[in-house]
Short mmCIF file of N, CA and C in Angstrom, two decimals:
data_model
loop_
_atom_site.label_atom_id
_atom_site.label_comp_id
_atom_site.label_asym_id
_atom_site.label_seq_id
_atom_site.Cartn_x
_atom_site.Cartn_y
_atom_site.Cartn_z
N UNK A 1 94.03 139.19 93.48
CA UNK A 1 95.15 138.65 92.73
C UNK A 1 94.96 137.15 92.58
N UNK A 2 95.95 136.81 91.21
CA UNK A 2 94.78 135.14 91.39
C UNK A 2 96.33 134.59 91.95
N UNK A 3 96.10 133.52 92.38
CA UNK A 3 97.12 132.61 92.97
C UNK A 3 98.87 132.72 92.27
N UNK A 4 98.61 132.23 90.82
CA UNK A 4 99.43 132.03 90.19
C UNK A 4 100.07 133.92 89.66
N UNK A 5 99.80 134.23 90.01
CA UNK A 5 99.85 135.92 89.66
C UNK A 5 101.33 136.04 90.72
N UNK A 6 101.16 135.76 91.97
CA UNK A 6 102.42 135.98 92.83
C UNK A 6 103.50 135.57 92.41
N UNK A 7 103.59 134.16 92.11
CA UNK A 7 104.42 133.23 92.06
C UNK A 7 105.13 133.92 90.49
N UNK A 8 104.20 134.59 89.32
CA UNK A 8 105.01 135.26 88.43
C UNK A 8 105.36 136.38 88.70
N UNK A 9 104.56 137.55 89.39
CA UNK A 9 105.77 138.17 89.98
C UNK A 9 106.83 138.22 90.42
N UNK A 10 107.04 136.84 91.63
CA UNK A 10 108.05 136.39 92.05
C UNK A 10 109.82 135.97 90.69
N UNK A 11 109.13 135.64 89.93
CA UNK A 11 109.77 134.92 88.59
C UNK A 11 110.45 136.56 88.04
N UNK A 12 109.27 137.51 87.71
CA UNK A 12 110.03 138.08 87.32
C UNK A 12 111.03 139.35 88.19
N UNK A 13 110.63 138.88 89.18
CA UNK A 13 111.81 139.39 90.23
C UNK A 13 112.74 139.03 90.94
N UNK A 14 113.07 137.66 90.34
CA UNK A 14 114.15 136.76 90.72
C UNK A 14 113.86 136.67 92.29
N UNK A 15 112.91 136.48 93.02
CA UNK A 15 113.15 136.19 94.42
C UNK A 15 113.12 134.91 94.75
N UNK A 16 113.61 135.29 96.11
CA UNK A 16 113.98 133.91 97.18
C UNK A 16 112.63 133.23 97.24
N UNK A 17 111.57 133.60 97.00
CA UNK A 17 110.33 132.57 97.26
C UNK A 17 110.70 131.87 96.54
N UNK A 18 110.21 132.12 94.74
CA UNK A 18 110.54 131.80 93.62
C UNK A 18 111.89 130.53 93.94
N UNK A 19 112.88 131.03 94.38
CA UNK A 19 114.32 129.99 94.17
C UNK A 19 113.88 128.74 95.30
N UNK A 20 113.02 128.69 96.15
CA UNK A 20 112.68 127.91 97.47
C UNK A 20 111.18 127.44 96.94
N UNK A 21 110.86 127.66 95.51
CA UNK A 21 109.93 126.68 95.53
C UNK A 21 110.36 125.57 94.69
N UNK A 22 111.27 126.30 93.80
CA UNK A 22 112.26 125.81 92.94
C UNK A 22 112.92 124.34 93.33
N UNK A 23 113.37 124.94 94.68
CA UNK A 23 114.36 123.92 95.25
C UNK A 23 113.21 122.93 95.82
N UNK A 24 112.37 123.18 96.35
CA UNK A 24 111.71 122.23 97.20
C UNK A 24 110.90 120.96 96.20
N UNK A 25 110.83 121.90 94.67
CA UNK A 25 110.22 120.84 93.49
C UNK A 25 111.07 119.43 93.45
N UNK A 26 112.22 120.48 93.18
CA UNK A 26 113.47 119.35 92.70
C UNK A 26 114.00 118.25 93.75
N UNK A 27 113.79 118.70 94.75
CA UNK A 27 114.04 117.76 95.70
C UNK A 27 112.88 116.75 95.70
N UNK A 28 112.00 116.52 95.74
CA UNK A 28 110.62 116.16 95.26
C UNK A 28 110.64 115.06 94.47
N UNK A 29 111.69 115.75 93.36
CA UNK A 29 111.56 115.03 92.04
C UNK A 29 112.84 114.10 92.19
N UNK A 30 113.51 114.11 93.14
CA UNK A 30 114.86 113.08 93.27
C UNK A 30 114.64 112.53 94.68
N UNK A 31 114.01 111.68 95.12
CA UNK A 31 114.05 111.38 96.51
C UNK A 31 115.05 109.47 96.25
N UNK A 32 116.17 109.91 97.06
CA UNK A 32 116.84 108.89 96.55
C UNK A 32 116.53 106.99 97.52
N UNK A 33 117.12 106.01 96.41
CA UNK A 33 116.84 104.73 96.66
C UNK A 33 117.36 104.42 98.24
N UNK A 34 115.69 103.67 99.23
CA UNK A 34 116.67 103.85 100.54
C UNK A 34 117.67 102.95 100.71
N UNK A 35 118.69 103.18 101.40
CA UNK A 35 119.62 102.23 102.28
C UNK A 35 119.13 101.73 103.24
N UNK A 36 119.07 100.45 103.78
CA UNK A 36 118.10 99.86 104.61
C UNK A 36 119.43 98.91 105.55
N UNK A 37 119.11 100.01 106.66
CA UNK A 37 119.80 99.12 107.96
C UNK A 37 119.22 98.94 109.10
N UNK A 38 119.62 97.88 110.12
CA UNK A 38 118.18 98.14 111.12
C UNK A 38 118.82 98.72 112.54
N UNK A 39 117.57 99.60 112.86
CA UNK A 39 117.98 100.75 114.26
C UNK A 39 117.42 100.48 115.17
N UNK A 40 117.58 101.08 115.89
CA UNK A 40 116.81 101.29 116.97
C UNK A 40 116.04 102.49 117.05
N UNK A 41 114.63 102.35 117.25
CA UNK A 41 113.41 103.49 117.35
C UNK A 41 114.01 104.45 118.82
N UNK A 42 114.09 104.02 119.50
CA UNK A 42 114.47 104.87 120.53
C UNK A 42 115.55 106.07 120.48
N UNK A 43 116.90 105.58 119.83
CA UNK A 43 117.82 106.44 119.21
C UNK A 43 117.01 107.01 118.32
N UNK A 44 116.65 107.13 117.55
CA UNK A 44 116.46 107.77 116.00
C UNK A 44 115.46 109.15 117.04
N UNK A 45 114.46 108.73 117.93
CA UNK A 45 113.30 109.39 118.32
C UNK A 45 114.22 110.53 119.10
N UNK A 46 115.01 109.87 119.91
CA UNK A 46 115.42 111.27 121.14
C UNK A 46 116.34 111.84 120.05
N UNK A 47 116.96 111.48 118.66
CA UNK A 47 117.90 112.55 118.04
C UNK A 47 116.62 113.45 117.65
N UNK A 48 115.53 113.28 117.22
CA UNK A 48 114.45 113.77 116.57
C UNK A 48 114.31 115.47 117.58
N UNK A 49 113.57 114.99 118.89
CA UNK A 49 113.71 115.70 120.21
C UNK A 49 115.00 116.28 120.22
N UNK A 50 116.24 115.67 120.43
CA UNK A 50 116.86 116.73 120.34
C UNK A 50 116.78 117.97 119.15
N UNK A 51 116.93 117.54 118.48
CA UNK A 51 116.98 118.69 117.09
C UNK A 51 115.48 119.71 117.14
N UNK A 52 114.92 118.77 117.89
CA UNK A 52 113.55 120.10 117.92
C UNK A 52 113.79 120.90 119.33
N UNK A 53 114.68 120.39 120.63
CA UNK A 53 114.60 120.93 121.84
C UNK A 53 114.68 122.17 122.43
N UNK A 54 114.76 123.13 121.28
CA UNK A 54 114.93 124.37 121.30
C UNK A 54 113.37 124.96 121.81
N UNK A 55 112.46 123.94 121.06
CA UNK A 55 111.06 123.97 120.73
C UNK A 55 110.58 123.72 122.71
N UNK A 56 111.18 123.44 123.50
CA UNK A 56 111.00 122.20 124.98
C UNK A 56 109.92 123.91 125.64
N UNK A 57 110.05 125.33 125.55
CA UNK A 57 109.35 125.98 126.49
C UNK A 57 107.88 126.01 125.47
N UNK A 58 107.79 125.68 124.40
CA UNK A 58 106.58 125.71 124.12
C UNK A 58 105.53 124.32 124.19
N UNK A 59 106.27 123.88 124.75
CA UNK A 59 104.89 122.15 124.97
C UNK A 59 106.04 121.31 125.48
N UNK A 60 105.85 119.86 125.46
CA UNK A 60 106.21 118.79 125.53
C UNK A 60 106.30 117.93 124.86
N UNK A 61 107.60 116.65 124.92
CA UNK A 61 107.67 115.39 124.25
C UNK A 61 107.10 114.65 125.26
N UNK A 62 107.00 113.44 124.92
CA UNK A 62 106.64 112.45 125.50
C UNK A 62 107.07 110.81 124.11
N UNK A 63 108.07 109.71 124.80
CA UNK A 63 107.89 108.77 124.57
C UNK A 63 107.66 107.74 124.92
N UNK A 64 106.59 107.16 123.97
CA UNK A 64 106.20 105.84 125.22
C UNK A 64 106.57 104.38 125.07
N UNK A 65 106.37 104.04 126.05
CA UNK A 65 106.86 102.52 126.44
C UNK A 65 106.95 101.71 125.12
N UNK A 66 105.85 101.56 124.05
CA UNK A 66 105.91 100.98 123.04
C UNK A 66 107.35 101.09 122.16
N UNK A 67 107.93 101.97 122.39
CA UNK A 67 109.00 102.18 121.34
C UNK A 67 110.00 101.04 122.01
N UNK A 68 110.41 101.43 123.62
CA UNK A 68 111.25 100.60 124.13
C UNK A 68 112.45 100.21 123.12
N UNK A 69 112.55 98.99 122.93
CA UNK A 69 114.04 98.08 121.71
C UNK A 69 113.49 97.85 120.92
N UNK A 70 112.39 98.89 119.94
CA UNK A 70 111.69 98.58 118.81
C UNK A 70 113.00 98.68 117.79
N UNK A 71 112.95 98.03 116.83
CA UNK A 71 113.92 98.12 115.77
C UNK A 71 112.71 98.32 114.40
N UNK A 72 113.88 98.93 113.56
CA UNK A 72 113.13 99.12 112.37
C UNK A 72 114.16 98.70 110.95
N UNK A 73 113.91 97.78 109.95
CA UNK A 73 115.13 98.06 109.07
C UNK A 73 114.74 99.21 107.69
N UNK A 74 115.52 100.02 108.11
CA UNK A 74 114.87 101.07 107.05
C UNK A 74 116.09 101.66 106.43
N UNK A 75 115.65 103.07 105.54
CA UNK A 75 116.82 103.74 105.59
C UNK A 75 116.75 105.02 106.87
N UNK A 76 117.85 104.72 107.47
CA UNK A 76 117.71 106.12 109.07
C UNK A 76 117.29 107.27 108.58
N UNK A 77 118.03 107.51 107.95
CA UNK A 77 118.18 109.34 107.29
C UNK A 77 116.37 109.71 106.80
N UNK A 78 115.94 108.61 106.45
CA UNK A 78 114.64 108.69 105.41
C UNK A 78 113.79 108.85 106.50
N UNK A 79 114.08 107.83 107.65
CA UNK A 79 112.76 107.44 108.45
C UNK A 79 112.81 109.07 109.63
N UNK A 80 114.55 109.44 109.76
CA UNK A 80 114.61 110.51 110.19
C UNK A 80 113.60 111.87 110.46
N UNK A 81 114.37 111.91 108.79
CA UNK A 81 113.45 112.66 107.79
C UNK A 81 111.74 113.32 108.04
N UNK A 82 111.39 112.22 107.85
CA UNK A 82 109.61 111.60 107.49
C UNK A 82 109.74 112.13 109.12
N UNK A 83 110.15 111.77 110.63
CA UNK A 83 109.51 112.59 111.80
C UNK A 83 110.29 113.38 112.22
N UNK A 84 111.38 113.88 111.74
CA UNK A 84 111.48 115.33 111.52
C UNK A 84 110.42 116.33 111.32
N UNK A 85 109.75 115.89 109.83
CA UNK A 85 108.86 116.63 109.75
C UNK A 85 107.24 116.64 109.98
N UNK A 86 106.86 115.40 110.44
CA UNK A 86 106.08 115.05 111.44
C UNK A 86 105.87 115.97 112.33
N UNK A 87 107.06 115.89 113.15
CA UNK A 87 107.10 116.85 114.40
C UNK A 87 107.29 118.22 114.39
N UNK A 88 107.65 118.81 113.77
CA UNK A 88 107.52 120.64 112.92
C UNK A 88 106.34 120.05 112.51
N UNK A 89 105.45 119.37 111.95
CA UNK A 89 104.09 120.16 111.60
C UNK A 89 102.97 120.17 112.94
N UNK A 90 103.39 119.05 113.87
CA UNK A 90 102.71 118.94 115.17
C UNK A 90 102.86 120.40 116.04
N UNK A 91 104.25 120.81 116.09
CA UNK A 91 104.45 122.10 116.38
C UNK A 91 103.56 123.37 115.94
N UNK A 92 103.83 123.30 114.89
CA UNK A 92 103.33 124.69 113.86
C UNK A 92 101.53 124.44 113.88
N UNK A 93 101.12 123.44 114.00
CA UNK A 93 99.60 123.36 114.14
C UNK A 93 99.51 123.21 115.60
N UNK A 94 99.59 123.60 116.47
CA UNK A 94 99.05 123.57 117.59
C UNK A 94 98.20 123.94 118.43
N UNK A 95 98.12 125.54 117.25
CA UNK A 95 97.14 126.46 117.82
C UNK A 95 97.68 127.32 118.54
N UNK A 96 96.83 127.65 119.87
CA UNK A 96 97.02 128.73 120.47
C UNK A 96 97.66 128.09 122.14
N UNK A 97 97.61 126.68 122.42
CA UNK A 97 98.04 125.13 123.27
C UNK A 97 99.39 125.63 123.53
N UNK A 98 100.12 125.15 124.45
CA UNK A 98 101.73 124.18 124.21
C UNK A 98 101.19 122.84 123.03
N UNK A 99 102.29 122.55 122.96
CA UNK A 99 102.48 121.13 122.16
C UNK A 99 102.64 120.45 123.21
N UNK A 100 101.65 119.28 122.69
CA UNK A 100 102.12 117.66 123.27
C UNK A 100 102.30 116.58 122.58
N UNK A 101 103.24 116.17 122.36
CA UNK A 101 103.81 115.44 121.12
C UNK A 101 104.19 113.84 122.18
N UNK A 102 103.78 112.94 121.29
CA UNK A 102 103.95 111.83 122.01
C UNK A 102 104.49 110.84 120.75
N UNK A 103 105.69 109.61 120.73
CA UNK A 103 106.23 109.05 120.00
C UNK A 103 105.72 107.47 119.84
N UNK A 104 105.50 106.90 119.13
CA UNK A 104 104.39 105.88 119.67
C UNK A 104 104.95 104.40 118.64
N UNK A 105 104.78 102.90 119.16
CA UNK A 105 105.58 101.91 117.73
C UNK A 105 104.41 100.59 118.19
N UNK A 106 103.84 100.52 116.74
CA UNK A 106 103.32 99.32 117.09
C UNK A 106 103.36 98.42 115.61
N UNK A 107 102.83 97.03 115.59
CA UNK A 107 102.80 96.29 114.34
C UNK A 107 101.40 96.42 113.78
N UNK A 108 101.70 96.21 112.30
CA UNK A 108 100.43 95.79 111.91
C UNK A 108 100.39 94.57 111.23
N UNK A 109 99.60 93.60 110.75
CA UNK A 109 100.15 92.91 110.03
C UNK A 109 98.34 93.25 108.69
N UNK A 110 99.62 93.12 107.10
CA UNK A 110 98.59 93.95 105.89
C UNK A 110 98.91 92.94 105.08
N UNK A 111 98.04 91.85 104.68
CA UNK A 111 97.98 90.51 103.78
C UNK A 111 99.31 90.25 104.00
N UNK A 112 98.90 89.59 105.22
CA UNK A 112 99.53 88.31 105.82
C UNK A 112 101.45 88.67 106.07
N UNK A 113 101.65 90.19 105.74
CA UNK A 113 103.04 90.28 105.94
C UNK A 113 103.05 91.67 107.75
N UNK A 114 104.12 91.40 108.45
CA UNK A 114 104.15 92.40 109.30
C UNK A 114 104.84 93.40 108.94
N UNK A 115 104.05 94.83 109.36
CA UNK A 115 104.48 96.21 109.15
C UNK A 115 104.78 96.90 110.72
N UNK A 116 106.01 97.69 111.06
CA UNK A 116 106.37 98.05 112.05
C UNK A 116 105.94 99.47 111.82
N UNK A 117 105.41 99.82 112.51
CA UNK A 117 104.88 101.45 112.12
C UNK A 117 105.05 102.54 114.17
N UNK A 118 105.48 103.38 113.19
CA UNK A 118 106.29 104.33 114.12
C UNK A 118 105.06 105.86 113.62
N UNK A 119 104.43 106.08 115.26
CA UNK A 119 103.44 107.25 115.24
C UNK A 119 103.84 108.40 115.76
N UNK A 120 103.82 109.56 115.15
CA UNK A 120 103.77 110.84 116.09
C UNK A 120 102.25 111.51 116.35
N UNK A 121 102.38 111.85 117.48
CA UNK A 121 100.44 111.92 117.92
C UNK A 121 100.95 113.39 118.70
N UNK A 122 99.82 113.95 118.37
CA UNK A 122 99.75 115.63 118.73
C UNK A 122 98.60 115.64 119.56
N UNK A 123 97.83 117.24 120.26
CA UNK A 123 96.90 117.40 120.72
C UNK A 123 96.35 118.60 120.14
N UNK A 124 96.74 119.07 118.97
CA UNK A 124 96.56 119.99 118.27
C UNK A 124 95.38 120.37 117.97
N UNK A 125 95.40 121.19 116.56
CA UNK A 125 94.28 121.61 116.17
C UNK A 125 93.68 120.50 114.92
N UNK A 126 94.66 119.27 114.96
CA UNK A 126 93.86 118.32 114.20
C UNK A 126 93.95 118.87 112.69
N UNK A 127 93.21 117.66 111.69
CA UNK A 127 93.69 117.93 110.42
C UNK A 127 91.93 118.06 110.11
N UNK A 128 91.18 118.92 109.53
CA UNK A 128 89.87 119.17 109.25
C UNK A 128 89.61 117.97 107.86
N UNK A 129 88.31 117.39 108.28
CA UNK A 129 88.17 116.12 107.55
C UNK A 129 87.78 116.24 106.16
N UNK A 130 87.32 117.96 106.14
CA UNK A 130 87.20 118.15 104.26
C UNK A 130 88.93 118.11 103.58
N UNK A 131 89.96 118.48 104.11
CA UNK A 131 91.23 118.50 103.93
C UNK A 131 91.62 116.90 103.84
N UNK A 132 91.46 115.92 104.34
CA UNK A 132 92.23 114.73 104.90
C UNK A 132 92.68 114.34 103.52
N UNK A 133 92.12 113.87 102.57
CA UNK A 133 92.15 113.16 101.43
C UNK A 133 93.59 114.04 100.24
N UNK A 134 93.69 115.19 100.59
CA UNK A 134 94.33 115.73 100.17
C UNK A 134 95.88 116.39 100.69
N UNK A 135 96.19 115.86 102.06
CA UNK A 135 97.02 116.38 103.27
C UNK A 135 98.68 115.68 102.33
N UNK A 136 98.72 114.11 101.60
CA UNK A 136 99.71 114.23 100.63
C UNK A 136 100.08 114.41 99.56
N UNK A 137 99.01 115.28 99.08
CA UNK A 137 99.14 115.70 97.71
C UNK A 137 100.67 116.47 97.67
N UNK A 138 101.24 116.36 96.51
CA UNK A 138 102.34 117.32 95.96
C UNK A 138 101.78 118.44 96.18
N UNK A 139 102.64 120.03 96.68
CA UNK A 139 102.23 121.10 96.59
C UNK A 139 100.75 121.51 97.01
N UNK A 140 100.01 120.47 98.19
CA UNK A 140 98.85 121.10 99.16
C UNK A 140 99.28 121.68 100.44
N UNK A 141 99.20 123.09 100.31
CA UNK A 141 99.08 123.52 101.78
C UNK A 141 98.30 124.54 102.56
N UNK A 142 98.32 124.46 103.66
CA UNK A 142 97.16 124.99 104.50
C UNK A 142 98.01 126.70 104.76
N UNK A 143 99.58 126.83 105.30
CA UNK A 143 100.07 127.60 105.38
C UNK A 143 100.45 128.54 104.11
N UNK A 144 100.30 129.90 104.67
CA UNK A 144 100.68 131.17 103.67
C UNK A 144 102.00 130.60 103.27
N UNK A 145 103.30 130.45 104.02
CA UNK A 145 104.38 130.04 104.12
C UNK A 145 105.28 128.87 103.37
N UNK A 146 103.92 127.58 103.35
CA UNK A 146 104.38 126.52 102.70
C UNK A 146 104.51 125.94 101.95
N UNK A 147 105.59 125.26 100.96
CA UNK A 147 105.57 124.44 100.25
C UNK A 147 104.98 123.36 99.86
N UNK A 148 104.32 122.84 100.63
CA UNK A 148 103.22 121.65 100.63
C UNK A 148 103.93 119.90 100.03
N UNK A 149 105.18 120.10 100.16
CA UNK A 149 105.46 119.60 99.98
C UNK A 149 106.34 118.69 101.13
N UNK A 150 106.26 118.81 102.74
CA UNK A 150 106.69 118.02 103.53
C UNK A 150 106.22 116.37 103.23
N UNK A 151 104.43 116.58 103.73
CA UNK A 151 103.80 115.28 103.50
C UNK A 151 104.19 114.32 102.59
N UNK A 152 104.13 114.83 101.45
CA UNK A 152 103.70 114.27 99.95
C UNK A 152 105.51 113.97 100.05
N UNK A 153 106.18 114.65 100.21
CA UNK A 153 107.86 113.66 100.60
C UNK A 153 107.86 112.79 101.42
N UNK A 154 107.60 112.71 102.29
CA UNK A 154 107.41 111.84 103.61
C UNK A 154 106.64 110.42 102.64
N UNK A 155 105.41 111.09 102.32
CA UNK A 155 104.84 109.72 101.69
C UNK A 155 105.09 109.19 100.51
N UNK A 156 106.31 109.65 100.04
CA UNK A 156 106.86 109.12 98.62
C UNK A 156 107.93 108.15 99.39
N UNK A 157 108.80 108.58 100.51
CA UNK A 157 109.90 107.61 100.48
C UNK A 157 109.44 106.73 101.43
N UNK A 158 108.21 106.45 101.96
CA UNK A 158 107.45 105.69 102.95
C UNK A 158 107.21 104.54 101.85
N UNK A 159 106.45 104.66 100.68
CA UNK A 159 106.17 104.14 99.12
C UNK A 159 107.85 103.55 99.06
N UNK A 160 108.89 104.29 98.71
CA UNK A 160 109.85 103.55 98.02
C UNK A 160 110.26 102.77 99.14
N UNK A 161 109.78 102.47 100.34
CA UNK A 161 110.25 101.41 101.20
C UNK A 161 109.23 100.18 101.36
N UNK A 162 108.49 100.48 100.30
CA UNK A 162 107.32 99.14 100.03
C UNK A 162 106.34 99.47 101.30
N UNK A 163 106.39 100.83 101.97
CA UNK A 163 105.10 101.21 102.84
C UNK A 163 104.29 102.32 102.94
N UNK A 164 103.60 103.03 104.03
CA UNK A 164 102.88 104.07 103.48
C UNK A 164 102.56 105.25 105.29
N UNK A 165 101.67 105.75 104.68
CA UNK A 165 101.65 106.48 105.75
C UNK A 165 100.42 106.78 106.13
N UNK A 166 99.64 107.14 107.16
CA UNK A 166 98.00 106.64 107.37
C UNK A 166 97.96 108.00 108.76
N UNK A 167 96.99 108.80 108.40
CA UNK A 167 96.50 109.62 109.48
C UNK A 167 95.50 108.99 110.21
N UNK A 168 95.29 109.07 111.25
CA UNK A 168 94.46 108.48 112.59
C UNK A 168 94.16 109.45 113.23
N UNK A 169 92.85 109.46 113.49
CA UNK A 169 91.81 110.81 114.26
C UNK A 169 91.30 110.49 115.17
N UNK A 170 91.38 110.46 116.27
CA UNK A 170 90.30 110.64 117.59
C UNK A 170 89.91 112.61 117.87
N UNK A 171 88.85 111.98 119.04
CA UNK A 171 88.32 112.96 119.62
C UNK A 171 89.20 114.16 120.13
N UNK A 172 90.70 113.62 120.84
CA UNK A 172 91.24 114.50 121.61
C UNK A 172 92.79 114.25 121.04
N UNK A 173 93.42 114.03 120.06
CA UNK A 173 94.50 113.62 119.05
C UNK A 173 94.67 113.08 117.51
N UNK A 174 95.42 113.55 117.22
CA UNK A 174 95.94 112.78 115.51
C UNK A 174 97.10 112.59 115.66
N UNK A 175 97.60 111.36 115.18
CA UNK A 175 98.42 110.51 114.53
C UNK A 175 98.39 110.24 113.43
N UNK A 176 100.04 110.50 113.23
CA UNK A 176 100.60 110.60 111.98
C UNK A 176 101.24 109.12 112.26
N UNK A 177 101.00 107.90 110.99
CA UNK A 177 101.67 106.91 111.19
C UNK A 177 102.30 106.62 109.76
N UNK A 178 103.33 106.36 110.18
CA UNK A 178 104.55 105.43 109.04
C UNK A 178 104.38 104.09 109.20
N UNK A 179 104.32 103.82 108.72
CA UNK A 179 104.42 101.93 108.30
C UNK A 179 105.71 101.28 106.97
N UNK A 180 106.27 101.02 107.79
CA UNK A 180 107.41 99.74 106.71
C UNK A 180 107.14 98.37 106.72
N UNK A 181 107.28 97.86 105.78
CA UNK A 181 107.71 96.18 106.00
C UNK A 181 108.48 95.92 106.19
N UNK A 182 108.44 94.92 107.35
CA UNK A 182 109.59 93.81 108.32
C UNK A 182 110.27 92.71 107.26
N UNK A 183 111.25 93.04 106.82
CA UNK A 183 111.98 92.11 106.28
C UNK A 183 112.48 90.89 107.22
N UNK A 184 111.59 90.23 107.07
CA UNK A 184 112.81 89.22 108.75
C UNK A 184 113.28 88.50 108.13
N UNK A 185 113.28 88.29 106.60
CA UNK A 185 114.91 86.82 106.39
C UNK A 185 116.19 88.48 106.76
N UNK A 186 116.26 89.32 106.53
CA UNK A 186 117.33 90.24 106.31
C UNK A 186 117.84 90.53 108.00
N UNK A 187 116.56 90.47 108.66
CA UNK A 187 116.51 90.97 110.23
C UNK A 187 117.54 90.31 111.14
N UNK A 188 117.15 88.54 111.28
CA UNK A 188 117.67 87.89 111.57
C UNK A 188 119.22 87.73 111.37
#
């Protein structure tokens, strides 16, 4: 069957796939202007954990020291958002492991301005390096299941906050990093 063959079946059988890819386009296509207030990384991270803690007998969180009284001025809901789903994909790729999910904040500074960037780092099964280049494309995914459209949201409203989002590979982890720019006349 070729790819696009399901998805018209689906159409002409009015199903729930069909209405949930529907929805996941449109959302896609409206990701709204952020509101930018500044938080605290530490709150935002343990609401994160909580909302996944259901997830606590299959692996572990871990946050580290770096986050401490990191602040970020962003929009919450957005930056939420973006490791919300960070952390469901650290989950869901894990393999055959527990999860070990670790929360991570450091600066960068990218022509001459500073970027506060907030990491989620797994021990997973890693992102395969013929895939990398393509992990935020609109509508790429690895799962039977998915929309492919977590990433490629994540890295649109990372963009409408004048930042971006950068995978990092070692030997024994990947990190998923967000990066914003530090407004500091607004900070102060």
């Amino acid at each position: 069957m070729v790819p696009g063959d399901a998805l018209a079946e689906d159409a002409a059988g009015g199903s729930p796939r069909l209405e949930r890819v529907v929805s996941n386009f449109l959302a896609f296509a409206r990701t709204s202007t952020p509101h930018k207030h500044s938080f605290g990384l530490d709150e935002l991270v343990e609401g994160i954990i909580d909302l996944t803690r259901h997830q606590d007998e299959q692996g572990h969180f871990h946050v580290d020291d770096s986050i401490g009284d990191a602040r970020m001025l962003a929009d919450r809901d957005q930056v939420s958002q973006i490791l919300l789903n960070l952390t469901l994909n650290a989950i869901q790729f894990r393999g055959e492991q527990p999860f070990d999910i670790t929360y991570l904040y450091r600066t960068r500074s990218i022509a001459g301005r500073v970027h506060d960037g907030v990491g989620v780092r797994d021990r997973g099964v890693g992102v395969p390096q013929e895939i990398e280049e393509k992990i935020f494309d609109p509508f790429f995914t690895t799962r039977d299941s998915g929309s492919g459209l977590g990433l490629s949201l994540s890295s649109r409203m990372a963009q409408e906050h004048g930042g971006f989002m950068e995978l990092e590979r070692a030997e024994d982890h990947t990190t998923f990093w967000l990066y914003l720019p530090r407004d500091e006349a607004k900070e102060a």
